[in-house]
Amino acid sequence: MHDLSDIASWLQHHPIYHDSSVHSTLPDPTFVTDGETVVSFSTNNYLALANHPRLVAAAKQGLDRYGVGNCESRLLGGDLEVYRELERRLGALKHKGDAVLFVTGYMANIGVLSSIVKAATLARLHGFRSRKRHKYAYYSDEFNHISIREGIQMSGALRYNYRHCDMNHLESLLQAGAADGTTPIIVSDGVFSMEGTIAPLPQLVALAERFGALLYIDDAHATGILGANGGGTSEHFNCYSTNIMQMGTLSKALGSIGGFVAVEKEVADVIRLTSSAYGFTCPPPPDQAAALLAALDILEEEPQRRQRLWDNQRYFIERMRPLGYTIISTATPILPVLIGDAETCQRYATELRAEGVHVDSIQFPAAPVGQARLRFMMNAAHTREQIDHAVSVMARLAGRGERLN
């Protein structure tokens, strides 16, 4: 406890800035804080489904039927038909035979990545005897989410980081690893949350198949967004493979809570048996599973909602283009505007907030030193007037307001 006391004392004299304001509502994309209405350009609620009447009604029906929470492990009496139906639908969305539901996306990454390299050892507790002992090594994009990095660390397996989306570097690491007799597992975000870049999935699949690797894709920011039907990176590239394990979250485009990994049915059964994050904790509340089934229905029935998201994405880029800012990537609804200096970036975020616009200031360690950025995230419910207002503030900050005339 001494370290905690020392850190707490140090923080009193060296405050670290973060937005600690308490809000009255959640962004859809507007929210209320201190009696003021603010427009969020940094919400993960991409399709504005979190407050959709159909999701709310489905959750209320779930509450009436199941109560407020599931107090059981699914392995020990807490499994429900609504979970199995949700997993079936998520597997179908990802073109896989099944999916395994976790309480959050963070827990999905930790639970799967920490356990798949130990599956044979854990299965021995049930009488399994492996014909061969495998030694595994992870190959991870340097910009992968922290939940990926922590899951790999918990696994105890070897880890090699490759430069962001650099397939030549990854190939060289895989070639070196092949001589060691290790079984490779390649791990990458599908959409990188701080950059807005999309992983080169076809090249990743080609390398996975060439080196006999498993490919684990974190589609947290791609599920519901990329592809003709919101299926994520595989649908975006029309690239499918039995080598791919597709992870996703349910707290972003689908508006609720939970995480999942979509795999073939036989692999799903192994994960349920060997992942502690699945078997030794409770699943999401059943009312949220019911709401998510409604969200998947809307995803199918209202493609115009996703179209509005992409229309807003293109409109923001068009309006920002004359201002001289660098947008790090324009491939997804995540549009990070490079500012560079961390203090300047925070000042911009503060001034935007004073104008009723909330944008996250992303600094080290979430971004490299000297590459602080304002992470604008487009939303299906943004209006043109809201986008114009945000851009006008950015123009004033850049001293180029006349270019909007």
XYZ file of N, CA and C in Angstrom, residues 82-199:
354
model
N -31.492 -17.125 -24.551
C -31.235 -15.829 -25.175
C -29.748 -15.651 -25.474
N -28.863 -16.202 -24.632
C -27.425 -16.132 -24.906
C -27.062 -16.978 -26.128
N -27.614 -18.179 -26.189
C -27.305 -19.074 -27.306
C -27.796 -18.485 -28.634
N -28.965 -17.839 -28.600
C -29.483 -17.224 -29.825
C -28.602 -16.050 -30.244
N -28.165 -15.264 -29.272
C -27.275 -14.146 -29.588
C -25.968 -14.661 -30.178
N -25.395 -15.698 -29.605
C -24.152 -16.264 -30.128
C -24.344 -16.806 -31.542
N -25.481 -17.428 -31.789
C -25.753 -17.944 -33.132
C -25.801 -16.796 -34.142
N -26.483 -15.709 -33.775
C -26.598 -14.570 -34.680
C -25.246 -13.897 -34.916
N -24.441 -13.781 -33.871
C -23.127 -13.165 -34.026
C -22.214 -14.030 -34.891
N -22.284 -15.343 -34.709
C -21.514 -16.237 -35.561
C -21.910 -16.080 -37.019
N -23.216 -15.974 -37.275
C -23.691 -15.811 -38.652
C -23.231 -14.484 -39.240
N -23.244 -13.411 -38.432
C -22.793 -12.105 -38.907
C -21.344 -12.175 -39.373
N -20.550 -12.991 -38.691
C -19.124 -13.109 -39.001
C -18.812 -14.304 -39.909
N -19.855 -14.970 -40.441
C -19.664 -16.133 -41.313
C -18.911 -17.251 -40.594
N -19.232 -17.438 -39.325
C -18.634 -18.503 -38.534
C -19.739 -19.387 -37.971
N -19.352 -20.593 -37.543
C -20.343 -21.552 -37.079
C -20.916 -21.241 -35.713
N -20.207 -20.427 -34.908
C -20.663 -20.155 -33.550
C -19.917 -18.930 -33.041
N -20.301 -18.474 -31.849
C -19.597 -17.398 -31.160
C -19.677 -17.669 -29.669
N -18.719 -17.128 -28.931
C -18.694 -17.263 -27.478
C -18.829 -15.873 -26.881
N -19.803 -15.701 -26.001
C -20.131 -14.405 -25.422
C -19.366 -14.190 -24.115
N -18.801 -12.985 -23.959
C -18.122 -12.581 -22.734
C -18.785 -11.312 -22.190
N -18.470 -10.989 -20.945
C -19.151 -9.871 -20.305
C -18.739 -8.531 -20.921
N -17.514 -8.402 -21.417
C -17.063 -7.210 -22.144
C -16.097 -7.631 -23.239
N -15.821 -6.714 -24.151
C -14.805 -6.979 -25.159
C -13.429 -7.113 -24.551
N -13.145 -6.314 -23.539
C -11.858 -6.400 -22.844
C -11.650 -7.810 -22.296
N -12.702 -8.350 -21.659
C -12.599 -9.686 -21.092
C -12.523 -10.755 -22.177
N -13.120 -10.502 -23.330
C -13.010 -11.454 -24.433
C -11.559 -11.591 -24.869
N -10.872 -10.455 -25.052
C -9.470 -10.507 -25.459
C -8.595 -11.158 -24.394
N -8.766 -10.736 -23.151
C -7.975 -11.331 -22.079
C -8.284 -12.816 -21.947
N -9.576 -13.150 -21.986
C -9.992 -14.527 -21.761
C -9.559 -15.490 -22.838
N -9.601 -15.055 -24.091
C -9.232 -15.949 -25.193
C -7.720 -15.993 -25.381
N -7.084 -14.828 -25.452
C -5.646 -14.807 -25.753
C -4.815 -15.415 -24.628
N -5.293 -15.307 -23.393
C -4.533 -15.886 -22.281
C -4.680 -17.396 -22.208
N -5.734 -17.925 -22.818
C -6.041 -19.348 -22.601
C -5.817 -20.252 -23.810
N -5.873 -19.713 -25.041
C -5.820 -20.634 -26.189
C -4.476 -21.345 -26.290
N -3.417 -20.723 -25.791
C -2.115 -21.398 -25.833
C -1.993 -22.427 -24.719
N -2.898 -22.399 -23.757
C -2.883 -23.334 -22.633
C -4.024 -24.341 -22.721
N -4.747 -24.348 -23.828
C -5.957 -25.162 -23.913
C -5.685 -26.639 -23.656
N -4.595 -27.145 -24.225
C -4.289 -28.567 -24.050
C -3.998 -28.893 -22.586
N -3.251 -28.001 -21.921
C -2.941 -28.216 -20.509
C -4.214 -28.223 -19.671
N -5.107 -27.259 -19.938
C -6.347 -27.181 -19.181
C -7.254 -28.364 -19.470
N -7.243 -28.826 -20.728
C -8.093 -29.965 -21.085
C -7.619 -31.259 -20.438
N -6.332 -31.311 -20.065
C -5.835 -32.513 -19.382
C -6.552 -32.751 -18.057
N -7.049 -31.674 -17.466
C -7.801 -31.817 -16.225
C -9.062 -32.650 -16.434
N -9.493 -32.707 -17.699
C -10.707 -33.470 -18.026
C -10.364 -34.807 -18.680
N -9.084 -35.163 -18.705
C -8.690 -36.455 -19.241
C -8.072 -36.428 -20.622
N -7.974 -35.250 -21.254
C -7.389 -35.160 -22.596
C -5.884 -35.416 -22.534
N -5.384 -36.116 -23.553
C -3.946 -36.339 -23.681
C -3.505 -35.930 -25.082
N -2.630 -34.950 -25.156
C -2.196 -34.409 -26.440
C -1.189 -35.341 -27.100
N -1.299 -35.494 -28.433
C -0.340 -36.302 -29.181
C 0.999 -35.585 -29.345
N 0.963 -34.234 -29.251
C 2.184 -33.452 -29.425
C 2.077 -32.188 -28.591
N 3.168 -31.792 -27.981
C 3.191 -30.560 -27.218
C 3.644 -29.414 -28.124
N 2.816 -28.379 -28.174
C 3.111 -27.241 -29.036
C 3.654 -26.079 -28.203
N 4.594 -25.367 -28.794
C 5.104 -24.140 -28.221
C 4.612 -22.986 -29.086
N 3.961 -22.016 -28.464
C 3.297 -20.948 -29.222
C 4.061 -19.633 -29.107
N 3.895 -18.791 -30.124
C 4.439 -17.435 -30.103
C 3.416 -16.491 -30.731
N 3.206 -15.360 -30.082
C 2.294 -14.335 -30.598
C 3.063 -13.320 -31.433
N 2.423 -12.890 -32.517
C 2.960 -11.838 -33.384
C 1.911 -10.731 -33.415
N 2.231 -9.608 -32.771
C 1.238 -8.586 -32.461
C 1.602 -7.252 -33.097
N 0.616 -6.615 -33.754
C 0.815 -5.260 -34.285
C 1.151 -4.320 -33.126
N 2.122 -3.444 -33.334
C 2.588 -2.573 -32.250
C 1.509 -1.633 -31.731
N 0.459 -1.378 -32.532
C -0.598 -0.458 -32.103
C -1.840 -1.185 -31.605
N -1.743 -2.475 -31.337
C -2.902 -3.221 -30.847
C -3.395 -2.677 -29.511
N -4.690 -2.899 -29.265
C -5.325 -2.427 -28.035
C -4.657 -3.051 -26.809
N -4.700 -2.328 -25.699
C -4.035 -2.797 -24.480
C -4.613 -4.118 -23.993
N -5.894 -4.388 -24.227
C -6.476 -5.661 -23.800
C -5.827 -6.827 -24.531
N -5.421 -6.612 -25.775
C -4.681 -7.639 -26.514
C -3.318 -7.853 -25.870
N -2.635 -6.761 -25.598
C -1.295 -6.870 -25.024
C -1.334 -7.545 -23.658
N -2.341 -7.210 -22.862
C -2.444 -7.823 -21.535
C -2.824 -9.294 -21.628
N -3.712 -9.653 -22.569
C -4.065 -11.056 -22.748
C -2.871 -11.894 -23.155
N -2.049 -11.358 -24.055
C -0.843 -12.070 -24.480
C 0.126 -12.218 -23.312
N 0.294 -11.143 -22.548
C 1.206 -11.204 -21.396
C 0.752 -12.267 -20.399
N -0.548 -12.350 -20.162
C -1.081 -13.332 -19.219
C -0.890 -14.770 -19.705
N -0.771 -14.940 -21.022
C -0.623 -16.288 -21.569
C 0.720 -16.914 -21.232
N 1.740 -16.083 -21.025
C 3.088 -16.577 -20.788
C 3.827 -16.991 -22.046
N 3.186 -16.850 -23.199
C 3.818 -17.247 -24.464
C 4.784 -16.165 -24.947
N 5.659 -16.540 -25.855
C 6.546 -15.574 -26.485
C 5.727 -14.548 -27.261
N 6.230 -13.315 -27.322
C 5.543 -12.268 -28.082
C 6.549 -11.477 -28.888
N 6.194 -11.245 -30.151
C 6.983 -10.399 -31.039
C 6.062 -9.319 -31.596
N 6.502 -8.068 -31.501
C 5.732 -6.957 -32.051
C 6.240 -6.625 -33.450
N 5.313 -6.462 -34.383
C 5.705 -6.000 -35.715
C 5.217 -4.576 -35.923
N 5.928 -3.844 -36.766
C 5.584 -2.451 -37.023
C 4.176 -2.347 -37.602
N 3.517 -1.242 -37.282
C 2.100 -1.085 -37.583
C 1.788 -1.379 -39.047
N 1.017 -2.434 -39.255
C 0.533 -2.849 -40.587
C 1.675 -3.093 -41.573
N 2.852 -3.407 -41.067
C 4.024 -3.646 -41.923
C 4.138 -5.151 -42.165
N 3.632 -5.588 -43.316
C 3.591 -7.018 -43.604
C 4.971 -7.587 -43.896
N 5.881 -6.757 -44.401
C 7.246 -7.242 -44.621
C 7.937 -7.543 -43.297
N 7.720 -6.659 -42.322
C 8.314 -6.895 -41.009
C 7.708 -8.138 -40.361
N 6.384 -8.282 -40.456
C 5.728 -9.462 -39.904
C 6.256 -10.733 -40.565
N 6.398 -10.712 -41.877
C 6.893 -11.890 -42.589
C 8.291 -12.271 -42.122
N 9.146 -11.272 -41.920
C 10.515 -11.575 -41.479
C 10.511 -12.192 -40.084
N 9.626 -11.722 -39.207
C 9.536 -12.297 -37.864
C 8.998 -13.722 -37.917
N 8.014 -13.968 -38.778
C 7.460 -15.316 -38.912
C 8.499 -16.284 -39.471
N 9.291 -15.813 -40.416
C 10.346 -16.669 -40.973
C 11.360 -17.038 -39.900
N 11.739 -16.074 -39.069
C 12.692 -16.360 -38.000
C 12.092 -17.322 -36.975
N 10.809 -17.154 -36.689
C 10.149 -18.018 -35.721
C 9.957 -19.429 -36.211
N 9.822 -19.593 -37.533
C 9.604 -20.927 -38.088
C 10.777 -21.851 -37.775
N 11.964 -21.291 -37.680
C 13.145 -22.103 -37.378
C 13.139 -22.610 -35.942
N 12.351 -21.951 -35.074
C 12.309 -22.349 -33.661
C 11.271 -23.418 -33.383
N 10.472 -23.756 -34.378
C 9.452 -24.778 -34.198
C 8.243 -24.331 -33.408
N 8.063 -22.998 -33.248
C 6.900 -22.500 -32.529
C 5.696 -22.408 -33.453
N 4.501 -22.548 -32.888
C 3.256 -22.370 -33.624
C 2.857 -20.908 -33.518
N 2.750 -20.187 -34.640
C 2.497 -18.739 -34.564
C 1.017 -18.404 -34.440
N 0.740 -17.337 -33.700
C -0.584 -16.737 -33.623
C -0.421 -15.255 -33.929
N -1.009 -14.816 -35.032
C -0.944 -13.412 -35.434
C -2.157 -12.697 -34.849
N -1.921 -11.531 -34.237
C -3.011 -10.785 -33.604
C -2.992 -9.346 -34.104
N -4.169 -8.865 -34.509
C -4.256 -7.489 -34.994
C -5.644 -6.927 -34.735
N -5.695 -5.640 -34.396
C -6.963 -4.932 -34.472
C -7.439 -4.966 -35.917
N -8.750 -5.012 -36.110
C -9.300 -4.863 -37.458
C -9.296 -3.408 -37.868
N -9.820 -2.553 -36.986
C -9.725 -1.097 -37.110
C -8.992 -0.597 -35.866
N -7.959 0.194 -36.068
C -7.146 0.682 -34.957
C -7.763 1.959 -34.393
N -8.092 1.908 -33.103
C -8.965 2.919 -32.512
C -8.326 4.293 -32.394
N -7.020 4.395 -32.327
C -6.365 5.692 -32.190
C -5.882 6.242 -33.538
N -5.835 5.406 -34.552
C -5.351 5.816 -35.874
C -6.462 5.861 -36.918
N -7.482 4.995 -36.754
C -8.526 4.896 -37.766
C -8.120 4.086 -38.973
N -6.977 3.417 -38.911
C -6.509 2.595 -40.021
C -7.152 1.208 -39.968
N -7.199 0.553 -41.135
C -7.768 -0.788 -41.249
C -6.627 -1.769 -41.490
N -6.633 -2.860 -40.757
C -5.605 -3.885 -40.940
C -5.706 -4.476 -42.347
